[in-house]
Amino acid sequence: MKVIDHINQAKDTLISFEILPPLKGKTINSIYDHLDPLMEFKPAYINVTYHRSEHVFKKKADGTFDKVEVRKRPGTVGICAAIMNHYKVDAVPHLICGGFNKRETEDALIDLNFIGVDNVLVLRGDAAKNETVFEPETGGNRYALDLLKQVMHLNNGIYLEEDIRDGFRTNFCIGVAGYPEKHFEAPNLQTDMAYLKAKVDSGAEYVVTQMFFDNQKYFDFVKSCRDAGITIPIIPGLKPITTKKQLTVIPRTFNVDIPTEFSNEISKCKSDVEVEQVGTEWMLQQSKELKAAGVPVLHYYTLGKPKVIYNCVKQIL
Ligand code: FAD
């Protein structure tokens, strides 16, 4: 079932979770171990992130280095199939531009359609680890907007091979990312908003936000979206802070602010066990306020912290 249908049919705020594929070498059981306790909350759907391959240097016996391509977290498509089969819950794979040409993307979309996936969250992806700016693959998509248009083409039966006539029309519901505190590369909020509007005008049916720790940033973002003529649901993305190190890593990596009151509380903690308690409580208060404001879905980035998410969600349902 499509995410947009889940939202339209819901009588109350829905819950969704986002997970990472396990590192190569682990089994699907690590996903089940992660999700099993969270299934008590009957999530409407589960997102599975996508990770491009990266280049690493491996030392050879003669002391020189070989540049090799490794993909540390493969398996997004397989995990989606496993989740739908095991839990009977919709899976939402993330699809990125980075590292893929359009042909590979089209083949991935065909696989997703064949296994019964109805949704994709389309994203650009970040620059490869060895690059300072994002560079698309040769023959790949540069912006999430271009990838979205490719999915829309397939939804209209238009394939890359021009000689396919009357091609099967997929029916993917497409979500996109939005940034209440602006995307780190955007010169300002207005430009970023204009590109978000372009994604919506081209067929996106809902927006999932980057994490934020001050709900006012989300409320202001929703207002700016409405003022810009974006009327689709805007789903808040929530992530817990669980270590002191994240106080500097999160703002640097995601271009988001941590409110003074929250950062002061974290700074006072004597251990990461205490930080986790403070972080869970903060996310709980954010969740309660967002739910009271009638947001369509509370989307939790579980990212290896299912216990923290569990402790929060059990107090809001
Ligand atoms: P875009 O919408 O393409 O925007 C990227 C930048 O380009 C922005 O600054 C925008 O303002 C600008 N821009 C957009 N269109 C144009 C244009 N036509 N001309 C000029 N500038 C333009 N990354 C992963 O690798 N895997 C994941 O699974 C993943 N999941 C995510 C889930 C969520 C909910 C979020 C919020 C992010 C996720 N990311 C993931 C990270 C995401 O890929 C990065 O934030 C990336 O840098 C931007 O992606 P985007 O889809 O917002 O890009």
Tab-separated table of C-alpha atoms in Angstrom, residues 93-268:
chain	number	residue	atom	x	y	z
A	93	PRO	CA	13.322	1.733	-0.035
A	94	HIS	CA	15.451	4.831	-0.444
A	95	LEU	CA	16.716	5.333	-3.958
A	96	ILE	CA	19.717	7.575	-4.572
A	97	CYS	CA	21.354	9.171	-7.606
A	98	GLY	CA	24.943	8.747	-6.368
A	99	GLY	CA	26.817	5.740	-7.704
A	100	PHE	CA	24.150	4.589	-10.147
A	101	ASN	CA	23.515	5.243	-13.814
A	102	LYS	CA	19.960	5.516	-15.101
A	103	ARG	CA	19.963	1.993	-16.490
A	104	GLU	CA	20.892	0.499	-13.109
A	105	THR	CA	18.231	2.665	-11.489
A	106	GLU	CA	15.613	1.486	-13.941
A	107	ASP	CA	16.542	-2.153	-13.280
A	108	ALA	CA	16.310	-1.559	-9.514
A	109	LEU	CA	12.855	-0.023	-9.962
A	110	ILE	CA	11.751	-3.035	-12.009
A	111	ASP	CA	13.009	-5.373	-9.242
A	112	LEU	CA	11.151	-3.322	-6.624
A	113	ASN	CA	7.968	-3.463	-8.658
A	114	PHE	CA	8.305	-7.233	-9.115
A	115	ILE	CA	8.616	-7.827	-5.353
A	116	GLY	CA	5.529	-5.715	-4.672
A	117	VAL	CA	7.063	-2.490	-3.333
A	118	ASP	CA	4.680	0.453	-3.854
A	119	ASN	CA	6.857	3.266	-2.529
A	120	VAL	CA	10.234	4.907	-3.004
A	121	LEU	CA	11.897	7.805	-1.209
A	122	VAL	CA	13.996	9.502	-3.880
A	123	LEU	CA	17.183	11.282	-2.837
A	124	ARG	CA	20.335	12.596	-4.373
A	125	GLY	CA	22.712	11.007	-1.885
A	126	ASP	CA	25.849	12.684	-0.576
A	127	ALA	CA	29.236	13.059	-2.211
A	128	ALA	CA	31.363	9.907	-2.261
A	129	LYS	CA	33.791	9.706	0.686
A	130	ASN	CA	36.770	10.662	-1.517
A	131	GLU	CA	34.975	13.624	-3.176
A	132	THR	CA	34.310	17.104	-1.819
A	133	VAL	CA	31.265	17.781	-3.976
A	134	PHE	CA	28.609	15.436	-5.267
A	135	GLU	CA	29.320	14.115	-8.744
A	136	PRO	CA	26.746	11.993	-10.510
A	137	GLU	CA	27.720	8.716	-12.143
A	138	THR	CA	28.292	8.900	-15.899
A	139	GLY	CA	24.812	8.497	-17.335
A	140	GLY	CA	23.280	8.968	-13.893
A	141	ASN	CA	20.935	11.497	-12.276
A	142	ARG	CA	22.390	14.721	-10.810
A	143	TYR	CA	19.534	15.839	-8.557
A	144	ALA	CA	16.744	14.066	-6.699
A	145	LEU	CA	14.427	15.909	-9.102
A	146	ASP	CA	15.988	14.066	-12.072
A	147	LEU	CA	15.633	10.717	-10.298
A	148	LEU	CA	12.035	11.545	-9.444
A	149	LYS	CA	11.352	12.281	-13.110
A	150	GLN	CA	12.825	8.901	-14.020
A	151	VAL	CA	10.450	7.161	-11.587
A	152	MET	CA	7.542	9.203	-12.979
A	153	HIS	CA	8.511	8.096	-16.488
A	154	LEU	CA	8.305	4.470	-15.418
A	155	ASN	CA	4.966	5.223	-13.750
A	156	ASN	CA	3.867	6.373	-17.199
A	157	GLY	CA	5.272	3.295	-18.957
A	158	ILE	CA	8.224	5.175	-20.462
A	159	TYR	CA	11.406	3.077	-20.324
A	160	LEU	CA	14.958	4.025	-21.293
A	161	GLU	CA	14.775	1.649	-24.283
A	162	GLU	CA	12.765	3.656	-26.747
A	163	ASP	CA	11.615	0.551	-28.600
A	164	ILE	CA	9.592	-0.629	-25.565
A	165	ARG	CA	6.081	0.369	-26.505
A	166	ASP	CA	3.119	-0.136	-24.216
A	167	GLY	CA	5.513	-0.798	-21.351
A	168	PHE	CA	4.039	-1.765	-17.985
A	169	ARG	CA	3.272	1.314	-15.900
A	170	THR	CA	4.622	1.081	-12.404
A	171	ASN	CA	2.664	2.901	-9.705
A	172	PHE	CA	5.238	4.061	-7.181
A	173	CYS	CA	4.260	6.587	-4.549
A	174	ILE	CA	7.219	8.971	-4.369
A	175	GLY	CA	8.490	10.718	-1.243
A	176	VAL	CA	11.254	13.340	-1.137
A	177	ALA	CA	13.486	14.931	1.494
A	178	GLY	CA	12.948	18.422	2.934
A	179	TYR	CA	15.211	20.468	5.210
A	180	PRO	CA	13.653	22.706	7.904
A	181	GLU	CA	17.089	24.246	8.512
A	182	LYS	CA	17.988	24.152	4.778
A	183	HIS	CA	20.175	21.692	2.922
A	184	PHE	CA	23.829	22.357	3.719
A	185	GLU	CA	24.695	23.207	0.110
A	186	ALA	CA	21.764	25.547	-0.527
A	187	PRO	CA	22.678	29.253	-0.488
A	188	ASN	CA	19.484	30.086	1.416
A	189	LEU	CA	16.120	28.678	2.526
A	190	GLN	CA	14.249	30.288	-0.385
A	191	THR	CA	16.361	28.563	-3.069
A	192	ASP	CA	16.077	25.260	-1.261
A	193	MET	CA	12.302	25.754	-1.053
A	194	ALA	CA	12.096	26.451	-4.788
A	195	TYR	CA	13.845	23.145	-5.542
A	196	LEU	CA	11.570	21.333	-3.108
A	197	LYS	CA	8.574	22.863	-4.887
A	198	ALA	CA	9.964	21.601	-8.203
A	199	LYS	CA	10.087	18.055	-6.766
A	200	VAL	CA	6.494	18.377	-5.570
A	201	ASP	CA	5.289	19.835	-8.881
A	202	SER	CA	6.937	16.909	-10.676
A	203	GLY	CA	5.049	14.250	-8.715
A	204	ALA	CA	6.286	13.887	-5.107
A	205	GLU	CA	3.369	12.928	-2.854
A	206	TYR	CA	4.893	13.623	0.548
A	207	VAL	CA	8.000	15.106	2.176
A	208	VAL	CA	10.083	13.588	4.993
A	209	THR	CA	12.173	16.102	6.870
A	210	GLN	CA	15.745	16.010	7.959
A	211	MET	CA	16.031	15.605	11.738
A	212	PHE	CA	15.523	18.714	13.878
A	213	PHE	CA	15.683	19.251	17.634
A	214	ASP	CA	13.564	22.373	17.878
A	215	ASN	CA	9.954	21.783	16.827
A	216	GLN	CA	9.528	25.447	15.964
A	217	LYS	CA	11.912	24.863	13.036
A	218	TYR	CA	9.504	22.212	11.732
A	219	PHE	CA	6.413	24.373	12.248
A	220	ASP	CA	8.086	27.315	10.475
A	221	PHE	CA	9.160	25.027	7.631
A	222	VAL	CA	5.619	23.694	7.182
A	223	LYS	CA	4.325	27.276	7.069
A	224	SER	CA	6.938	28.264	4.466
A	225	CYS	CA	6.008	25.213	2.399
A	226	ARG	CA	2.304	26.110	2.562
A	227	ASP	CA	3.121	29.732	1.630
A	228	ALA	CA	5.105	28.389	-1.343
A	229	GLY	CA	2.080	26.363	-2.486
A	230	ILE	CA	3.311	22.968	-1.250
A	231	THR	CA	0.205	21.265	0.072
A	232	ILE	CA	1.326	17.617	0.441
A	233	PRO	CA	1.938	15.968	3.867
A	234	ILE	CA	5.212	16.925	5.568
A	235	ILE	CA	6.449	14.140	7.828
A	236	PRO	CA	8.787	15.101	10.675
A	237	GLY	CA	11.934	12.969	10.973
A	238	LEU	CA	13.174	12.426	14.530
A	239	LYS	CA	16.505	11.155	15.762
A	240	PRO	CA	17.688	10.666	19.346
A	241	ILE	CA	20.976	12.072	20.621
A	242	THR	CA	22.683	9.385	22.678
A	243	THR	CA	26.340	10.420	22.971
A	244	LYS	CA	28.197	13.613	23.873
A	245	LYS	CA	30.192	13.354	20.660
A	246	GLN	CA	26.995	13.902	18.656
A	247	LEU	CA	26.794	17.456	20.023
A	248	THR	CA	29.430	18.434	17.484
A	249	VAL	CA	29.070	15.666	14.890
A	250	ILE	CA	25.343	16.160	14.189
A	251	PRO	CA	25.451	19.928	13.509
A	252	ARG	CA	28.533	19.476	11.306
A	253	THR	CA	27.179	16.507	9.354
A	254	PHE	CA	23.541	17.498	8.983
A	255	ASN	CA	23.557	21.289	9.261
A	256	VAL	CA	21.051	21.281	12.141
A	257	ASP	CA	21.084	23.312	15.360
A	258	ILE	CA	20.876	21.837	18.819
A	259	PRO	CA	18.921	24.226	21.080
A	260	THR	CA	20.927	25.742	23.958
A	261	GLU	CA	18.698	24.251	26.639
A	262	PHE	CA	19.242	20.771	25.184
A	263	SER	CA	22.987	21.160	24.603
A	264	ASN	CA	23.410	22.487	28.169
A	265	GLU	CA	21.595	19.430	29.535
A	266	ILE	CA	23.816	17.106	27.504
A	267	SER	CA	26.985	18.925	28.523
A	268	LYS	CA	26.129	18.362	32.195
